[in-house]
Coordinates of C-alpha atoms in Angstrom, one line a residue:
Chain J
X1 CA -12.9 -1.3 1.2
X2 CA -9.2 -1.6 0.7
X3 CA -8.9 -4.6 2.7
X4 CA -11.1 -6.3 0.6
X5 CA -9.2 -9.2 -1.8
X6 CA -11.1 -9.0 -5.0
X7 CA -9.1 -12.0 -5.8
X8 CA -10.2 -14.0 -3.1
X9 CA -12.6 -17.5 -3.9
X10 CA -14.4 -17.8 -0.4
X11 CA -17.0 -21.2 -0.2
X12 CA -15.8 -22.6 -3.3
X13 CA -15.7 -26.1 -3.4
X14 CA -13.5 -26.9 -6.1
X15 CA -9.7 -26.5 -7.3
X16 CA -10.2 -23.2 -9.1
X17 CA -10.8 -22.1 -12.7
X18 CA -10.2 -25.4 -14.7
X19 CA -13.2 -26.7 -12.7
X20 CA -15.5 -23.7 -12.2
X21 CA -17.2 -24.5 -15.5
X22 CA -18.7 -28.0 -13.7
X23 CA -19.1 -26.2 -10.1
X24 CA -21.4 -23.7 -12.0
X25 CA -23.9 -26.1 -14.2
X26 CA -23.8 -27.9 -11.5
X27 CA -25.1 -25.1 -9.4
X28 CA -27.3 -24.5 -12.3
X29 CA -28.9 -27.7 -12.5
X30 CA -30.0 -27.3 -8.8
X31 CA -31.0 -23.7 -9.2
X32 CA -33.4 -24.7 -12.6
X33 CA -35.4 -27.1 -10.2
X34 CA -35.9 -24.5 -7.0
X35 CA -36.6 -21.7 -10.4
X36 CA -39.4 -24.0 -11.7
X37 CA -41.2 -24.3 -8.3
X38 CA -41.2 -20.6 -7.6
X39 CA -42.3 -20.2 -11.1
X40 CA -45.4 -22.8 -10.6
X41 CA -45.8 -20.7 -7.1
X42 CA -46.5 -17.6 -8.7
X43 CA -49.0 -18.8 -11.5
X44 CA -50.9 -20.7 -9.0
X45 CA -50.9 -17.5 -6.0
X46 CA -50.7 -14.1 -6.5
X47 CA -49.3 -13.9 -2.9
X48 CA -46.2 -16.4 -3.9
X49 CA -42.8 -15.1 -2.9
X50 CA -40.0 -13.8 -5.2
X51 CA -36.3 -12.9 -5.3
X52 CA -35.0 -9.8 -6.2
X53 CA -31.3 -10.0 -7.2
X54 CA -29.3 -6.3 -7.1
X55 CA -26.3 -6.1 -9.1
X56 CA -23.8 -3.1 -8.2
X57 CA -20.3 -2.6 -8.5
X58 CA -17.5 -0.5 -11.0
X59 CA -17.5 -0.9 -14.5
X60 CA -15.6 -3.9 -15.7
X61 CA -16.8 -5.8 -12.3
X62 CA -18.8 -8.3 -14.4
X63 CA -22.4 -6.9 -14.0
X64 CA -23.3 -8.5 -17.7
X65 CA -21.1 -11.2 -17.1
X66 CA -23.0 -12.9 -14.4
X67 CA -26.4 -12.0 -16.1
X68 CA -25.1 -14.4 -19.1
X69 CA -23.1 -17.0 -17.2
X70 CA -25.1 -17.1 -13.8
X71 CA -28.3 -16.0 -14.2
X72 CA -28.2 -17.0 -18.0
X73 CA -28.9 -21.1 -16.6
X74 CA -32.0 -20.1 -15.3
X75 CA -35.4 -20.3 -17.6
X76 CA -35.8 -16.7 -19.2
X77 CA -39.5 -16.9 -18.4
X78 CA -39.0 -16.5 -14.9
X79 CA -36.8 -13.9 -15.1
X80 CA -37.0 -10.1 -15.2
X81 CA -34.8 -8.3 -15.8
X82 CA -34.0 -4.4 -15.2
X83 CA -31.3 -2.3 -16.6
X84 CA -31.1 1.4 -14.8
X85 CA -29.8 4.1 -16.5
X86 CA -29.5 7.7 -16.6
X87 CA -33.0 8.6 -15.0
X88 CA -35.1 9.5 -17.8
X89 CA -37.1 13.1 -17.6
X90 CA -39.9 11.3 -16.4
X91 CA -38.0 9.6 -13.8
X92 CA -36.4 12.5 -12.4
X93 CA -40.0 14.1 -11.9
X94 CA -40.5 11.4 -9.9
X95 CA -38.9 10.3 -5.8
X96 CA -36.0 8.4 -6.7
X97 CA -37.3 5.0 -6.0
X98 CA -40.5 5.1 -8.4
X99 CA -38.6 3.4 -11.0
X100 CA -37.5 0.9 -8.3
X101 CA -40.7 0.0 -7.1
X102 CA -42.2 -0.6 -10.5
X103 CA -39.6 -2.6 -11.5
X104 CA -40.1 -5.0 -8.3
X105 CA -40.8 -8.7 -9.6
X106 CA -43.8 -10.2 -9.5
X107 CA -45.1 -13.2 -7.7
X108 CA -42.8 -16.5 -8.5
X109 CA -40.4 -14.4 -10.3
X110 CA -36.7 -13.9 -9.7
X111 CA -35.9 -10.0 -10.5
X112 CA -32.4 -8.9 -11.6
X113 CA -31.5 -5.2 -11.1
X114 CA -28.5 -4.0 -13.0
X115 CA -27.8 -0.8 -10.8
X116 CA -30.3 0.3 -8.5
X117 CA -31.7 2.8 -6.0
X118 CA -28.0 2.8 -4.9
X119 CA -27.0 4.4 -7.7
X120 CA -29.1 7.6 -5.8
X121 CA -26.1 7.3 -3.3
X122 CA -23.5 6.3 -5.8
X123 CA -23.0 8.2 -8.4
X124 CA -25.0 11.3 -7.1
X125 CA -22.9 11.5 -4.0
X126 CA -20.0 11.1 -6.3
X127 CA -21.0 13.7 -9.2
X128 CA -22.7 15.7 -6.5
X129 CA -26.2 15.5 -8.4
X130 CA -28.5 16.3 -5.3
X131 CA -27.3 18.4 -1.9
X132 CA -25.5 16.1 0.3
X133 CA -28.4 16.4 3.1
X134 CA -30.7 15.1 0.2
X135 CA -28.7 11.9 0.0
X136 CA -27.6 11.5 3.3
X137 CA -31.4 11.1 4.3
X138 CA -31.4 8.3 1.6
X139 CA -29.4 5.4 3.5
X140 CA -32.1 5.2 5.9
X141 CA -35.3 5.5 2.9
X142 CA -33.7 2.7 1.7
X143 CA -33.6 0.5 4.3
X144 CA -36.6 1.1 5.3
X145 CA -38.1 0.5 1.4
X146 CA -36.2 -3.0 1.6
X147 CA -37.6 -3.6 4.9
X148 CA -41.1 -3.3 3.3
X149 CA -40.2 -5.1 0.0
X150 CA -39.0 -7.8 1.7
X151 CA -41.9 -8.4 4.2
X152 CA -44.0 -8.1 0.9
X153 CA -42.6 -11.4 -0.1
X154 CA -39.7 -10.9 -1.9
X155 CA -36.3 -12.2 -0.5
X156 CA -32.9 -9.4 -1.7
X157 CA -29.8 -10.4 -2.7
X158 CA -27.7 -7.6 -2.6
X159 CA -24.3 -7.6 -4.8
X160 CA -21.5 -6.2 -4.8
X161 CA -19.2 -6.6 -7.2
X162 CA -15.7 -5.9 -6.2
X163 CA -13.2 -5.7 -8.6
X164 CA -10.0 -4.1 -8.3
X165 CA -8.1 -1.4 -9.7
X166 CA -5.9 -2.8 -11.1
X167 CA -7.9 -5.7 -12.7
X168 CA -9.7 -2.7 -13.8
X169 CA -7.1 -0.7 -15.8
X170 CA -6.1 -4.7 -17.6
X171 CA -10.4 -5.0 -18.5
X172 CA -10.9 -1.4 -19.9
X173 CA -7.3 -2.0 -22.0
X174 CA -8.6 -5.4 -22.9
X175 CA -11.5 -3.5 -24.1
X176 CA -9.5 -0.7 -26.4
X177 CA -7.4 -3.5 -27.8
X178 CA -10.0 -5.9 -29.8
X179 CA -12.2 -4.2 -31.9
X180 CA -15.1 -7.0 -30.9
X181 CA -15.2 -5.6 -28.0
X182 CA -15.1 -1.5 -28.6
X183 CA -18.9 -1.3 -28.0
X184 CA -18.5 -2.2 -24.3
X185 CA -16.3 0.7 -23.7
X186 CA -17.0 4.0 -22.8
X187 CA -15.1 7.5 -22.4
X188 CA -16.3 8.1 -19.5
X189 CA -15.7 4.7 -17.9
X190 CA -12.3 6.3 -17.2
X191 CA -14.5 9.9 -15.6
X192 CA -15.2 7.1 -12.9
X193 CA -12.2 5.4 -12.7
X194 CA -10.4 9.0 -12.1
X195 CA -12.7 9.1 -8.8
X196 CA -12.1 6.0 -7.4
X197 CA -11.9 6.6 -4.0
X198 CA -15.0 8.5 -4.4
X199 CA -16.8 5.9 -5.7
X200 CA -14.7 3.3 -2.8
X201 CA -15.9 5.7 0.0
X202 CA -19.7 5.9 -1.3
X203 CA -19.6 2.0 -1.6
X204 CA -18.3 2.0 1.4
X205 CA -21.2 4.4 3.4
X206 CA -24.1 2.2 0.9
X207 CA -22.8 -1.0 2.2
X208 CA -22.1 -0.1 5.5
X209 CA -25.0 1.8 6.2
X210 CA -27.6 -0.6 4.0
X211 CA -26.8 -3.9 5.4
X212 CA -29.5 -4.5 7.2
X213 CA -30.7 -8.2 8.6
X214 CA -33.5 -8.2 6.3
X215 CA -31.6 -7.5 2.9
X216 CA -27.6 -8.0 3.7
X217 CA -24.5 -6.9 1.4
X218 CA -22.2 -9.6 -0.2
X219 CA -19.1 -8.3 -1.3
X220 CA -18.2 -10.6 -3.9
X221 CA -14.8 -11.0 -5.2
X222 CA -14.8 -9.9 -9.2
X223 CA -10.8 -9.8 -10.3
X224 CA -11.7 -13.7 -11.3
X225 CA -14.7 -14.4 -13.6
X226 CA -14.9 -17.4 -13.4
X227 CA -15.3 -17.2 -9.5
X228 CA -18.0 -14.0 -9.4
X229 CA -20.2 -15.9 -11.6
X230 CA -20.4 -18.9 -9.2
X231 CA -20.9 -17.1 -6.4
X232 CA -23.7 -15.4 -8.0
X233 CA -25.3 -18.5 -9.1
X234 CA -24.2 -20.3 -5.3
X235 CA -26.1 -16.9 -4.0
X236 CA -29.3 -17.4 -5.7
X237 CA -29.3 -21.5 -5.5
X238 CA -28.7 -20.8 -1.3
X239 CA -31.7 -18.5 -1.1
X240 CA -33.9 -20.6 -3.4
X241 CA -33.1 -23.9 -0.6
X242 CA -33.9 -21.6 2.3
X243 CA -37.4 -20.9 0.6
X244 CA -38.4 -24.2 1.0
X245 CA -40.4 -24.0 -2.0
X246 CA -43.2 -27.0 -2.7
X247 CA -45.2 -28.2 -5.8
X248 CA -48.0 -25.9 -5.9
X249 CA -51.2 -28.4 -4.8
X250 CA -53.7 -29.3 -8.0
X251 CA -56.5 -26.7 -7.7
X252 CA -58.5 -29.5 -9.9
X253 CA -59.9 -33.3 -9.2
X254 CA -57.1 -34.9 -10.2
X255 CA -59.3 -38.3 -11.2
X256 CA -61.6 -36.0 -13.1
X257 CA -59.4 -34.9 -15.1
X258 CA -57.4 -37.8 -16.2
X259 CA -61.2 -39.3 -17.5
X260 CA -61.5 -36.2 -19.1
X261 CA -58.7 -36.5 -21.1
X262 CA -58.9 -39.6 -21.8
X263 CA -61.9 -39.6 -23.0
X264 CA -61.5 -36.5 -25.1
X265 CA -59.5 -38.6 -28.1
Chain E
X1 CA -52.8 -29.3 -41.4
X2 CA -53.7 -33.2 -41.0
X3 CA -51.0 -34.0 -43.4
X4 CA -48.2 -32.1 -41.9
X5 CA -46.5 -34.9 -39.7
X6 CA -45.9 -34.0 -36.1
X7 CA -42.9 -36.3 -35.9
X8 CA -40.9 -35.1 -38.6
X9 CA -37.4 -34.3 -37.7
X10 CA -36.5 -31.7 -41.6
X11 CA -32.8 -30.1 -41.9
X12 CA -31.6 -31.9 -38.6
X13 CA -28.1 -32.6 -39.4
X14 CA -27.7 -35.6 -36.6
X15 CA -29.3 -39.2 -35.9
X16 CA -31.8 -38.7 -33.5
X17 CA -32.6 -37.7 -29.9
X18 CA -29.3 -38.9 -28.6
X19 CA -27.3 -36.4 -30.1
X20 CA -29.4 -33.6 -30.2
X21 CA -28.1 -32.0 -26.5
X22 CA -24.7 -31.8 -28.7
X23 CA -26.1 -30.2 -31.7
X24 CA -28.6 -27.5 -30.1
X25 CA -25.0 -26.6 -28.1
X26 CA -23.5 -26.5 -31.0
X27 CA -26.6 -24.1 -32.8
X28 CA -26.5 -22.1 -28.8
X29 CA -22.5 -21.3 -29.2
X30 CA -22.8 -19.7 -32.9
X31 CA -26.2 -17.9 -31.8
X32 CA -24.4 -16.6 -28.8
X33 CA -21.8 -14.8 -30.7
X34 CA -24.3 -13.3 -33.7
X35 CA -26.9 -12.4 -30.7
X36 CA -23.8 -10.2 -28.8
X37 CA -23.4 -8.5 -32.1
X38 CA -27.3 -7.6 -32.2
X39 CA -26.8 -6.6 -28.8
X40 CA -23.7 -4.2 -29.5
X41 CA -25.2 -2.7 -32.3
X42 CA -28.4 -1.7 -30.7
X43 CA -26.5 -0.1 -28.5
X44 CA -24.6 1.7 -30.6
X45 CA -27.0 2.4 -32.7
X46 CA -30.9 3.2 -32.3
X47 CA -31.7 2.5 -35.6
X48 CA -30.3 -1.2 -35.5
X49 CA -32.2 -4.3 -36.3
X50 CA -34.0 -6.7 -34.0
X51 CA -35.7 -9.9 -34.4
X52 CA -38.9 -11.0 -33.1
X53 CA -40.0 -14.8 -33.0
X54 CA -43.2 -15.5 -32.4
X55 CA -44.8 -18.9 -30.5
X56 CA -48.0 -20.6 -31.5
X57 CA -49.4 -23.6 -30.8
X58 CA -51.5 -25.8 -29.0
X59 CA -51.4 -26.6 -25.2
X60 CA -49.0 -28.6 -24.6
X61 CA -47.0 -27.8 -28.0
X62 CA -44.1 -26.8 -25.7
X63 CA -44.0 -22.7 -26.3
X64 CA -42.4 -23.2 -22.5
X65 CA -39.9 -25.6 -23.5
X66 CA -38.9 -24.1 -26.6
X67 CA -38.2 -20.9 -24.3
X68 CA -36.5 -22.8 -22.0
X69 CA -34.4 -24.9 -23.9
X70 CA -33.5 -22.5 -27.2
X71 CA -34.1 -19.2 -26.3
X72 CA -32.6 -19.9 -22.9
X73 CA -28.9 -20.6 -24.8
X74 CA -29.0 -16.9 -25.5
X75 CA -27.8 -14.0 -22.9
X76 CA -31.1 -13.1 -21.0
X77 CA -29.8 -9.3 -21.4
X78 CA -30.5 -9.5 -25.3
X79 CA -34.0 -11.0 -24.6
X80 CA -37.2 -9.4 -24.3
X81 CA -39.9 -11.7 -23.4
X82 CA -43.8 -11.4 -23.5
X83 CA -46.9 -13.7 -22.5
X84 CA -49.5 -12.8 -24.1
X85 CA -52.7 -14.0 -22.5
X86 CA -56.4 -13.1 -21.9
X87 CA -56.7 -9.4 -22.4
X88 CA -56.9 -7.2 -19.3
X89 CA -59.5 -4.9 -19.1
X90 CA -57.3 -2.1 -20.5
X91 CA -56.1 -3.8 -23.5
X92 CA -59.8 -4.7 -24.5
X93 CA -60.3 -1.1 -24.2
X94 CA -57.9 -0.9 -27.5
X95 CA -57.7 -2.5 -30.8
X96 CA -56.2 -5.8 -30.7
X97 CA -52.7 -4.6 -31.8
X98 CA -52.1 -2.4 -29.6
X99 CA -50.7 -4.2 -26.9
X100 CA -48.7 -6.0 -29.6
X101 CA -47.0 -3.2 -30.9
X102 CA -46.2 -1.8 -27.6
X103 CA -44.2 -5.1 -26.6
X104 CA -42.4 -5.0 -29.8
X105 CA -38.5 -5.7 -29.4
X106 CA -36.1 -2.3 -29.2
X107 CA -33.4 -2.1 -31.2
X108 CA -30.4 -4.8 -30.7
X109 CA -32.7 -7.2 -28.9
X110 CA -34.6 -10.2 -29.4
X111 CA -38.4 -9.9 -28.7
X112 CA -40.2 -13.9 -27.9
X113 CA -44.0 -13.6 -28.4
X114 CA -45.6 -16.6 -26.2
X115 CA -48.9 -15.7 -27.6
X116 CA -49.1 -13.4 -29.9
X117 CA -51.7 -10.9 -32.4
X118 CA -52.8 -14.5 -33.5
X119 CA -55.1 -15.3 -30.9
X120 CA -57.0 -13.1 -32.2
X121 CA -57.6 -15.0 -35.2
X122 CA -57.6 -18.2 -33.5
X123 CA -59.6 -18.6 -29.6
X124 CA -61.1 -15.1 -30.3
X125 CA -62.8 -17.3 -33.6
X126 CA -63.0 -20.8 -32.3
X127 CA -64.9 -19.0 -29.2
X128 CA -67.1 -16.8 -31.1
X129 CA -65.7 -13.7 -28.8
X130 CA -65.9 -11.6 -31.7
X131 CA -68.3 -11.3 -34.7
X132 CA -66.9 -13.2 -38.0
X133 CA -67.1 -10.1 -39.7
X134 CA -64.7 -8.7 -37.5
X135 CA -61.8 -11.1 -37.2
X136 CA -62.0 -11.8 -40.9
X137 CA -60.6 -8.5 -41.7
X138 CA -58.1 -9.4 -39.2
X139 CA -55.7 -11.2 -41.4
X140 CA -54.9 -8.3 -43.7
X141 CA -54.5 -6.1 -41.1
X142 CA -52.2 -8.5 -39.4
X143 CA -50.5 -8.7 -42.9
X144 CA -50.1 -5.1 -43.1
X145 CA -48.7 -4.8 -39.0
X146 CA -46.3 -7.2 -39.6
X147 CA -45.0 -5.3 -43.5
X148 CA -44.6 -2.1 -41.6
X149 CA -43.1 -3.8 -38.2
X150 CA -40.6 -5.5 -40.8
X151 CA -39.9 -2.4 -43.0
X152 CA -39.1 -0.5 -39.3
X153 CA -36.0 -3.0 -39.1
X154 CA -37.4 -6.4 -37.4
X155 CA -36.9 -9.8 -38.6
X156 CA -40.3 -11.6 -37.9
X157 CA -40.0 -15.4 -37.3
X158 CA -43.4 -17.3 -36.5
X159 CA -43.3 -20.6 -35.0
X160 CA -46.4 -22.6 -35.4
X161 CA -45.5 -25.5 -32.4
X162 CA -47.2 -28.7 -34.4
X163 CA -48.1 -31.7 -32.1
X164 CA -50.4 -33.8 -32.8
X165 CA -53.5 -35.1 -31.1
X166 CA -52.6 -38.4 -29.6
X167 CA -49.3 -36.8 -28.4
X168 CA -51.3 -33.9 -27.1
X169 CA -53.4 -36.5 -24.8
X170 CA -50.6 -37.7 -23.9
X171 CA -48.5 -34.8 -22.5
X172 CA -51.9 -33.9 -20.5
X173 CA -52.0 -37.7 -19.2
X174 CA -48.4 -37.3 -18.1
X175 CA -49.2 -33.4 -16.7
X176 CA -51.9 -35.3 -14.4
X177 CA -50.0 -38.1 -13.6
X178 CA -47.0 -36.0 -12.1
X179 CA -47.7 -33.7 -8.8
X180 CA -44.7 -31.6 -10.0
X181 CA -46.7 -31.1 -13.2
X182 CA -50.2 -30.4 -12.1
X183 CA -49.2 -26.4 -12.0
X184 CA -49.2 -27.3 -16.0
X185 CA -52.4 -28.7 -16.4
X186 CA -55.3 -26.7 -16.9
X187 CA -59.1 -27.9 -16.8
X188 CA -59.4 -25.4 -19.9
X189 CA -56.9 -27.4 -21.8
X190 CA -59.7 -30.0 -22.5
X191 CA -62.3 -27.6 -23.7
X192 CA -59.8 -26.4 -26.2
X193 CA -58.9 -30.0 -26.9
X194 CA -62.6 -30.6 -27.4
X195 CA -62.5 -28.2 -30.4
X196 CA -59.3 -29.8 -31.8
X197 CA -60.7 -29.4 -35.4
X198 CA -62.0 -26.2 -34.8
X199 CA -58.5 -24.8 -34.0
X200 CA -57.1 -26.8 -36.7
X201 CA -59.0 -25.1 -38.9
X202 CA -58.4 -21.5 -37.9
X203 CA -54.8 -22.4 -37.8
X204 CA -54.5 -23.3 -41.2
X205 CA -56.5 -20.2 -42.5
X206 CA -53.8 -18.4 -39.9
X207 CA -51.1 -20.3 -41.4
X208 CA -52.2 -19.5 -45.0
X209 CA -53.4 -15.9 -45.0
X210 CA -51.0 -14.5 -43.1
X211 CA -48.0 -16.4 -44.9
X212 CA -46.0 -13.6 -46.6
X213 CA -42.9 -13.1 -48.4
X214 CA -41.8 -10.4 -45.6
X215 CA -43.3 -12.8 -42.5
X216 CA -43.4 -16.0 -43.5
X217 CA -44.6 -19.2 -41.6
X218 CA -42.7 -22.0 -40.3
X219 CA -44.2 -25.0 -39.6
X220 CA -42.3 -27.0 -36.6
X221 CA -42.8 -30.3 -36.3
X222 CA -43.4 -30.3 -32.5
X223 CA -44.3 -34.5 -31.3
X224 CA -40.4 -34.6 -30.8
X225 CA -39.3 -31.9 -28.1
X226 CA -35.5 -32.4 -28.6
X227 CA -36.0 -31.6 -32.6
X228 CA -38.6 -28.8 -32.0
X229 CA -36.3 -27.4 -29.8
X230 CA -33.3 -26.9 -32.3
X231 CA -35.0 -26.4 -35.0
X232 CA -36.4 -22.9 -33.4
X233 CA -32.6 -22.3 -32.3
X234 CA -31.8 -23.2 -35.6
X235 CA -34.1 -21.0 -37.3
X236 CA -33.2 -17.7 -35.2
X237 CA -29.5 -18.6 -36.2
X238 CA -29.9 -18.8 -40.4
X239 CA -31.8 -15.1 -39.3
X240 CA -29.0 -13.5 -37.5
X241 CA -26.6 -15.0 -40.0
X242 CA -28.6 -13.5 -42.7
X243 CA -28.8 -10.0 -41.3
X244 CA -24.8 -10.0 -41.5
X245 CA -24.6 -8.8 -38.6
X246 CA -20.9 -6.7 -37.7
X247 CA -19.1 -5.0 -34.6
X248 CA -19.7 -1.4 -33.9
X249 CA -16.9 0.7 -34.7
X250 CA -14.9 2.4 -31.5
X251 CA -17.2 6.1 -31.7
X252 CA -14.2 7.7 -29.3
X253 CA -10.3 7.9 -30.2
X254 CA -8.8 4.4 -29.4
X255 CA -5.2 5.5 -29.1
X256 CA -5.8 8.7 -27.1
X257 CA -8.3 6.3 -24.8
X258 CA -5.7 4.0 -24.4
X259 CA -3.1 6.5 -23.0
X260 CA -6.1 7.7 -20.7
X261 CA -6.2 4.3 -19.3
X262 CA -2.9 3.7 -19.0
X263 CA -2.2 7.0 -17.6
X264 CA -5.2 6.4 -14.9
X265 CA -3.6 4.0 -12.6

């Protein structure tokens, strides 16, 4: 994990930040098109594909941040979106991925996970929530729940968000010093940051041991915003081209119709 | 209804269509800042506010645009959406509210009805699917929902989408005309057509009875999408300015969390 640059700007095509703004829309635009036709997809068949987006990484890596600035160009209709928490009582009387699985989008929909089931070998590990031979068995349940996921339909794009420690430390004081921005922070964001080469070394096992041929990590650099949020967006809009996605056929006589309508004045 | 003009353009502050991108940008930027402070306070706070704005109209009114185009300017996090369309089998097991209620916005967020309780005053009469007897006692009771829904601590804004007929025919003409719009188009969307009057009618009794001091409805002039689209923006910014909306204060020590930081490196 260490040799990891969370300030590096792999694939992107322009100068830096003065231009990201245009890189991104410009992403954006492409992505809105490729959205709309999965979108018409999944009204017309219930066996359309979807995208399933999983957001991980420290806090201060810019989970919220790319929800607004990259997946915030995309119409909110075909969006759901998933926040997961603290498992609720009647989530933790449940296997750990029930809440994943019924949070799965739906035909023609792109899904955005804000944590995940890898917070069941995250922050357990880390807080030691479960036996270690509880978790250790779950690398594997994983994989093979993506495996099945994706051959449902559903393409994964797995994210994580790398920021750095010390870009860290600068965030969470950014935080503490303008009062606008007090409700982001939290105590315990600082319980983490005590552990955190705990939380590198169970990144570290998760993306290691989950990146699988059929749903594959991307470490993305976070220390620049500006950056992480195009690469989100680049991400989605690559996935989206290699769907190949057509104009769902008219399940109507075309000619019919346009008598119909004009008729009915 | 007849004499509400569909091509009326009230309150815009600009000249026309051509600088309309500029001033919807210009509504997004404030309602992006006053939406983050919804956002923090419902976080903060599970008694805080929320707003819910509700679409109606008929096909081809642009409830999908309006989304798109207004609604999409805010962060998708702060957004709860619902479609509201035929009733599953479960929800005609209930009273007609209840799947309403349950899709109410939490606190902090912004709920968008594309549908709403009103079909059940307007398709539900226009198609006979219920006794009259029946759905003429639902406009008090929808009056008393939305009092109560209100008192709980949501704003209520209703949208009724108003295009006119002649532009109506020829959004479907251009729906039909376009194989990247067939997935639109919907052989329904001429029955309903063919009972224009019909549905004008139990719009306006819709529009009337259910216009209250606590809910009120706003009529949007709808033939001109770039003006229907910031008017809605506009009118879920004069909300969120009303509600006055401030920062959380810090609930933890900041001084004694900012030497935790900085001590943390």
């Amino acid at each position: 994990m260490a040799s990891l640059d969370a300030r590096a700007t792999p694939g992107y095509p322009g100068e830096g930040k003065a231009d990201a703004d245009q890189h991104r829309e410009q992403v954006g635009e492409q992505l809105s098109e490729l959205q709309e036709r999965l979108y018409a997809a999944g009204r017309e068949d219930e066996k359309a594909p979807s995208v399933l987006v999983i957001l991980q990484g420290m806090d201060t890596s810019g989970k919220g941040g790319v929800i607004r600035h990259a997946i915030g160009m995309v119409d909110p209709q075909g969006v759901q979106f998933t926040s997961f928490k603290t498992p609720t009582k009647e989530e933790r009387e449940h296997d750990f991925l029930w809440r994943i699985e019924k949070a799965l989008p739906e035909p023609g929909m792109i899904g955005i996970f804000d944590r995940s089931q890898y917070e069941d070998v995250l922050i357990v590990r880390v807080e030691d929530l479960v036996p270690a031979q509880e978790w250790e068995k779950r690398y594997d349940i994983i994989n093979k729940f993506e495996a099945d996921v994706v051959a449902r339909g559903t393409r994964i794009i797995k994210c994580f968000l790398n920021v750095s420690k010390a870009e860290q430390q600068e965030r969470l004081l950014e935080r503490l010093n303008n009062p606008e921005k007090y409700w982001k922070y939290n105590p315990g964001d600082v319980d983490a940051r005590l552990q955190w080469d705990e939380y590198q070394a169970a990144y570290a096992d998760a993306l290691e041991r989950c990146n699988t041929d059929v749903a594959p990590w991307y470490v993305v650099p976070a220390d620049r915003k500006w950056y992480r949020n195009w690469a989100v967006a680049q991400l989605l809009l690559e996935t989206l081209e290699e769907m190949d996605l057509s104009w769902p056929e008219a399940d109507f006589d075309v000619a019919e119709e346009i008598e119909r309508v004009t008729a009915a004045s």
